[in-house]
Amino acid sequence: MIKHIDVFIRSNYAEHGELISIIEEFANSYDNWDYLKHQSREYSFVTGAPSCALLLKNNKNHPAIAITHKVKNTFYVANIVPKESDRIDASEYNEIAKAFANDLNKYIKATKAKITVKLTQESVDLSSIIPGTKSRQLFENYLNLFPLSYHPCDVERLDVFICHLSRFAKNTIDTELLECWLINNKHWKSKDAHWCVNRINSGLDILKVNRKY
């Protein structure tokens, strides 16, 4: 399954505004990028955080890339919005994100700017959604029998996975991504995928409260 790539930009400068200035300088140094000053000011006002917007000129859809503060010294590409069409699919979104990251990395190397760029994976499989081997095995046990029957035994297999995840998993899983994976890779109906992840989220919430008492 293909997912939208996330682009994270980490700054080693004390002031967040330094990163925005570097991105502006980067855009002004490349013929195929424009720094959108007016839109950047508006975006910063709306988000309440240092933010900016760039335009990719050599793409038929003339997409604008929105960048804003995420946490601590990390910024990220919050959205890519096409000007010449209603929407772009995940593949094109990712190509634009990679083009931005590649060009910015070239600029960083040339200027020795104190920022780093990281991209998440484009292709997603179950092991990237549920990284724990035992947790993933329990979820696959649930998938490999009759999960859509909603028989009590099948629901119990899902609950065993939820209990193990709650007890042993070091990191939470992205259930929104899991829902998309079930629909795209397992060809589940939306209502079935939503029921599954809703039970996982509810179960994890209940077990979290239970540990307090």
mmCIF file of C-alpha atoms in Angstrom:
data_model
loop_
_atom_site.group_PDB
_atom_site.id
_atom_site.type_symbol
_atom_site.label_atom_id
_atom_site.label_comp_id
_atom_site.label_asym_id
_atom_site.label_seq_id
_atom_site.Cartn_x
_atom_site.Cartn_y
_atom_site.Cartn_z
ATOM 1 C CA MET A 1 0.000 0.000 0.000
ATOM 2 C CA ILE A 2 1.236 3.492 -0.843
ATOM 3 C CA LYS A 3 0.813 6.186 1.797
ATOM 4 C CA HIS A 4 1.556 9.889 1.744
ATOM 5 C CA ILE A 5 5.179 10.535 2.596
ATOM 6 C CA ASP A 6 5.843 12.735 5.619
ATOM 7 C CA VAL A 7 8.722 15.214 5.357
ATOM 8 C CA PHE A 8 10.282 16.336 8.649
ATOM 9 C CA ILE A 9 12.778 19.187 8.853
ATOM 10 C CA ARG A 10 14.856 19.411 12.002
ATOM 11 C CA SER A 11 16.545 22.680 12.895
ATOM 12 C CA ASN A 12 19.650 23.086 15.030
ATOM 13 C CA TYR A 13 19.092 26.826 15.375
ATOM 14 C CA ALA A 14 17.907 28.413 18.613
ATOM 15 C CA GLU A 15 15.166 30.458 16.939
ATOM 16 C CA HIS A 16 12.444 28.818 14.818
ATOM 17 C CA GLY A 17 12.465 31.825 12.526
ATOM 18 C CA GLU A 18 15.976 30.869 11.402
ATOM 19 C CA LEU A 19 14.619 27.760 9.694
ATOM 20 C CA ILE A 20 11.937 29.743 7.887
ATOM 21 C CA SER A 21 14.599 32.187 6.678
ATOM 22 C CA ILE A 22 16.704 29.324 5.345
ATOM 23 C CA ILE A 23 13.734 27.844 3.483
ATOM 24 C CA GLU A 24 13.038 31.263 1.966
ATOM 25 C CA GLU A 25 16.683 31.571 0.889
ATOM 26 C CA PHE A 26 16.518 28.045 -0.531
ATOM 27 C CA ALA A 27 13.412 28.841 -2.607
ATOM 28 C CA ASN A 28 14.960 32.052 -3.911
ATOM 29 C CA SER A 29 18.055 30.120 -5.025
ATOM 30 C CA TYR A 30 16.168 27.651 -7.236
ATOM 31 C CA ASP A 31 14.391 28.579 -10.460
ATOM 32 C CA ASN A 32 11.693 25.954 -9.933
ATOM 33 C CA TRP A 33 10.676 27.149 -6.437
ATOM 34 C CA ASP A 34 8.930 30.335 -5.305
ATOM 35 C CA TYR A 35 8.639 31.512 -1.716
ATOM 36 C CA LEU A 36 5.058 32.708 -1.218
ATOM 37 C CA LYS A 37 5.480 35.649 1.162
ATOM 38 C CA HIS A 38 1.858 36.689 1.512
ATOM 39 C CA GLN A 39 0.612 33.122 1.943
ATOM 40 C CA SER A 40 3.408 32.388 4.405
ATOM 41 C CA ARG A 41 2.384 35.324 6.611
ATOM 42 C CA GLU A 42 -1.247 34.210 6.515
ATOM 43 C CA TYR A 43 -0.307 30.602 7.257
ATOM 44 C CA SER A 44 1.811 31.665 10.232
ATOM 45 C CA PHE A 45 -1.119 33.707 11.550
ATOM 46 C CA VAL A 46 -3.553 30.798 11.172
ATOM 47 C CA THR A 47 -1.255 28.225 12.791
ATOM 48 C CA GLY A 48 0.070 30.553 15.459
ATOM 49 C CA ALA A 49 3.546 29.202 14.733
ATOM 50 C CA PRO A 50 6.423 29.946 12.339
ATOM 51 C CA SER A 51 5.225 28.600 8.981
ATOM 52 C CA CYS A 52 5.726 29.123 5.278
ATOM 53 C CA ALA A 53 4.507 28.118 1.821
ATOM 54 C CA LEU A 54 6.445 27.354 -1.354
ATOM 55 C CA LEU A 55 5.306 26.964 -4.947
ATOM 56 C CA LEU A 56 6.744 24.309 -7.244
ATOM 57 C CA LYS A 57 6.731 25.967 -10.683
ATOM 58 C CA ASN A 58 7.871 23.137 -12.939
ATOM 59 C CA ASN A 59 4.906 20.893 -12.144
ATOM 60 C CA LYS A 60 1.733 21.017 -14.255
ATOM 61 C CA ASN A 61 -0.452 21.342 -11.145
ATOM 62 C CA HIS A 62 1.677 24.131 -9.612
ATOM 63 C CA PRO A 63 1.435 22.677 -6.110
ATOM 64 C CA ALA A 64 1.981 24.755 -2.978
ATOM 65 C CA ILE A 65 3.860 23.118 -0.114
ATOM 66 C CA ALA A 66 2.792 24.148 3.381
ATOM 67 C CA ILE A 67 5.456 23.869 6.096
ATOM 68 C CA THR A 68 4.853 24.523 9.780
ATOM 69 C CA HIS A 69 6.200 23.802 13.248
ATOM 70 C CA LYS A 70 5.411 20.370 14.679
ATOM 71 C CA VAL A 71 7.218 19.877 17.992
ATOM 72 C CA LYS A 72 10.374 21.228 19.684
ATOM 73 C CA ASN A 73 12.854 21.992 16.877
ATOM 74 C CA THR A 74 11.066 19.934 14.214
ATOM 75 C CA PHE A 75 8.982 21.289 11.338
ATOM 76 C CA TYR A 76 7.083 19.260 8.763
ATOM 77 C CA VAL A 77 5.277 19.436 5.430
ATOM 78 C CA ALA A 78 1.681 19.709 6.604
ATOM 79 C CA ASN A 79 0.108 19.594 3.146
ATOM 80 C CA ILE A 80 0.700 19.815 -0.594
ATOM 81 C CA VAL A 81 -2.117 21.645 -2.365
ATOM 82 C CA PRO A 82 -2.400 21.723 -6.184
ATOM 83 C CA LYS A 83 -3.384 25.031 -7.765
ATOM 84 C CA GLU A 84 -4.407 23.682 -11.170
ATOM 85 C CA SER A 85 -6.504 20.668 -10.114
ATOM 86 C CA ASP A 86 -8.924 19.596 -7.399
ATOM 87 C CA ARG A 87 -6.623 16.945 -5.968
ATOM 88 C CA ILE A 88 -3.475 14.920 -6.545
ATOM 89 C CA ASP A 89 -3.116 11.212 -5.841
ATOM 90 C CA ALA A 90 -0.685 9.735 -3.324
ATOM 91 C CA SER A 91 1.936 8.865 -5.948
ATOM 92 C CA GLU A 92 2.165 12.418 -7.285
ATOM 93 C CA TYR A 93 2.020 13.871 -3.762
ATOM 94 C CA ASN A 94 5.007 11.719 -2.870
ATOM 95 C CA GLU A 95 6.945 12.685 -5.985
ATOM 96 C CA ILE A 96 6.508 16.366 -5.090
ATOM 97 C CA ALA A 97 7.529 15.708 -1.477
ATOM 98 C CA LYS A 98 10.657 13.864 -2.627
ATOM 99 C CA ALA A 99 11.530 16.615 -5.117
ATOM 100 C CA PHE A 100 11.312 19.204 -2.328
ATOM 101 C CA ALA A 101 13.412 17.085 0.039
ATOM 102 C CA ASN A 102 16.043 16.367 -2.630
ATOM 103 C CA ASP A 103 16.405 20.022 -3.616
ATOM 104 C CA LEU A 104 16.508 21.166 0.000
ATOM 105 C CA ASN A 105 19.182 18.568 0.797
ATOM 106 C CA LYS A 106 21.294 19.882 -2.093
ATOM 107 C CA TYR A 107 20.948 23.382 -0.695
ATOM 108 C CA ILE A 108 21.866 22.190 2.817
ATOM 109 C CA LYS A 109 24.984 20.468 1.481
ATOM 110 C CA ALA A 110 26.039 23.528 -0.516
ATOM 111 C CA THR A 111 25.474 26.056 2.276
ATOM 112 C CA LYS A 112 26.176 23.826 5.302
ATOM 113 C CA ALA A 113 22.877 24.936 6.834
ATOM 114 C CA LYS A 114 22.261 23.414 10.252
ATOM 115 C CA ILE A 115 19.102 21.531 9.354
ATOM 116 C CA THR A 116 18.340 17.932 8.418
ATOM 117 C CA VAL A 117 15.550 16.453 6.308
ATOM 118 C CA LYS A 118 13.917 13.079 6.890
ATOM 119 C CA LEU A 119 11.257 11.300 4.826
ATOM 120 C CA THR A 120 9.014 8.473 5.988
ATOM 121 C CA GLN A 121 8.476 5.341 3.920
ATOM 122 C CA GLU A 122 6.194 5.463 0.906
ATOM 123 C CA SER A 123 5.311 1.766 0.842
ATOM 124 C CA VAL A 124 3.502 0.360 3.864
ATOM 125 C CA ASP A 125 3.060 -3.262 4.864
ATOM 126 C CA LEU A 126 1.710 -4.803 8.049
ATOM 127 C CA SER A 127 5.182 -5.085 9.604
ATOM 128 C CA SER A 128 5.615 -1.310 9.424
ATOM 129 C CA ILE A 129 2.207 -0.736 11.044
ATOM 130 C CA ILE A 130 2.602 -3.418 13.730
ATOM 131 C CA PRO A 131 6.394 -3.755 14.199
ATOM 132 C CA GLY A 132 6.298 -6.167 17.147
ATOM 133 C CA THR A 133 6.709 -9.766 15.947
ATOM 134 C CA LYS A 134 4.422 -11.342 18.561
ATOM 135 C CA SER A 135 1.797 -8.595 18.276
ATOM 136 C CA ARG A 136 1.778 -8.912 14.496
ATOM 137 C CA GLN A 137 1.507 -12.716 14.723
ATOM 138 C CA LEU A 138 -1.548 -12.394 16.985
ATOM 139 C CA PHE A 139 -3.180 -9.952 14.579
ATOM 140 C CA GLU A 140 -2.418 -12.258 11.648
ATOM 141 C CA ASN A 141 -4.039 -15.116 13.595
ATOM 142 C CA TYR A 142 -7.152 -12.974 13.720
ATOM 143 C CA LEU A 143 -6.935 -12.130 10.007
ATOM 144 C CA ASN A 144 -6.228 -15.657 8.794
ATOM 145 C CA LEU A 145 -9.411 -17.248 10.122
ATOM 146 C CA PHE A 146 -12.838 -15.614 9.770
ATOM 147 C CA PRO A 147 -12.527 -12.034 11.070
ATOM 148 C CA LEU A 148 -15.555 -10.766 9.148
ATOM 149 C CA SER A 149 -17.855 -13.386 10.647
ATOM 150 C CA TYR A 150 -17.905 -11.455 13.946
ATOM 151 C CA HIS A 151 -18.181 -14.812 15.681
ATOM 152 C CA PRO A 152 -17.287 -14.571 19.394
ATOM 153 C CA CYS A 153 -14.191 -16.740 18.828
ATOM 154 C CA ASP A 154 -12.932 -14.395 16.110
ATOM 155 C CA VAL A 155 -13.648 -11.319 18.207
ATOM 156 C CA GLU A 156 -11.768 -12.962 21.070
ATOM 157 C CA ARG A 157 -8.713 -13.432 18.827
ATOM 158 C CA LEU A 158 -8.768 -9.710 18.126
ATOM 159 C CA ASP A 159 -9.102 -9.019 21.855
ATOM 160 C CA VAL A 160 -6.073 -11.241 22.584
ATOM 161 C CA PHE A 161 -4.091 -9.073 20.165
ATOM 162 C CA ILE A 162 -5.378 -5.913 21.894
ATOM 163 C CA CYS A 163 -4.414 -7.223 25.349
ATOM 164 C CA HIS A 164 -0.927 -8.185 24.179
ATOM 165 C CA LEU A 165 -0.483 -4.818 22.481
ATOM 166 C CA SER A 166 -1.547 -3.008 25.638
ATOM 167 C CA ARG A 167 0.738 -5.065 27.863
ATOM 168 C CA PHE A 168 3.910 -5.414 25.830
ATOM 169 C CA ALA A 169 4.060 -2.996 22.881
ATOM 170 C CA LYS A 170 6.659 -0.238 23.287
ATOM 171 C CA ASN A 171 5.006 2.034 20.734
ATOM 172 C CA THR A 172 1.406 2.703 19.797
ATOM 173 C CA ILE A 173 0.275 1.653 16.327
ATOM 174 C CA ASP A 174 -1.236 3.957 13.742
ATOM 175 C CA THR A 175 -4.797 2.636 13.620
ATOM 176 C CA GLU A 176 -5.805 5.082 10.871
ATOM 177 C CA LEU A 177 -3.081 3.584 8.720
ATOM 178 C CA LEU A 178 -4.172 0.078 9.730
ATOM 179 C CA GLU A 179 -7.722 0.909 8.645
ATOM 180 C CA CYS A 180 -6.457 2.021 5.222
ATOM 181 C CA TRP A 181 -4.323 -1.126 4.955
ATOM 182 C CA LEU A 182 -7.299 -3.387 5.670
ATOM 183 C CA ILE A 183 -9.340 -1.639 2.987
ATOM 184 C CA ASN A 184 -6.598 -1.484 0.343
ATOM 185 C CA ASN A 185 -4.692 -4.709 0.964
ATOM 186 C CA LYS A 186 -7.305 -7.041 2.426
ATOM 187 C CA HIS A 187 -10.184 -5.498 0.442
ATOM 188 C CA TRP A 188 -12.354 -5.069 3.514
ATOM 189 C CA LYS A 189 -15.390 -2.843 3.388
ATOM 190 C CA SER A 190 -14.946 0.502 5.126
ATOM 191 C CA LYS A 191 -17.474 -0.370 7.834
ATOM 192 C CA ASP A 192 -15.594 -3.589 8.727
ATOM 193 C CA ALA A 193 -12.183 -1.901 8.833
ATOM 194 C CA HIS A 194 -13.617 0.923 10.947
ATOM 195 C CA TRP A 195 -15.216 -1.548 13.384
ATOM 196 C CA CYS A 196 -11.892 -3.347 13.782
ATOM 197 C CA VAL A 197 -9.786 -0.269 14.538
ATOM 198 C CA ASN A 198 -12.519 1.206 16.718
ATOM 199 C CA ARG A 199 -12.463 -1.941 18.875
ATOM 200 C CA ILE A 200 -8.655 -1.748 19.048
ATOM 201 C CA ASN A 201 -8.720 1.917 20.100
ATOM 202 C CA SER A 202 -11.538 1.382 22.623
ATOM 203 C CA GLY A 203 -9.867 -1.728 24.051
ATOM 204 C CA LEU A 204 -6.529 0.037 24.468
ATOM 205 C CA ASP A 205 -8.221 3.001 26.160
ATOM 206 C CA ILE A 206 -10.090 0.749 28.600
ATOM 207 C CA LEU A 207 -7.004 -1.292 29.448
ATOM 208 C CA LYS A 208 -5.022 1.909 30.005
ATOM 209 C CA VAL A 209 -7.595 3.078 32.552
ATOM 210 C CA ASN A 210 -7.714 -0.377 34.137
ATOM 211 C CA ARG A 211 -3.992 -0.223 34.928
ATOM 212 C CA LYS A 212 -4.627 2.856 37.077
ATOM 213 C CA TYR A 213 -7.039 1.092 39.441
#
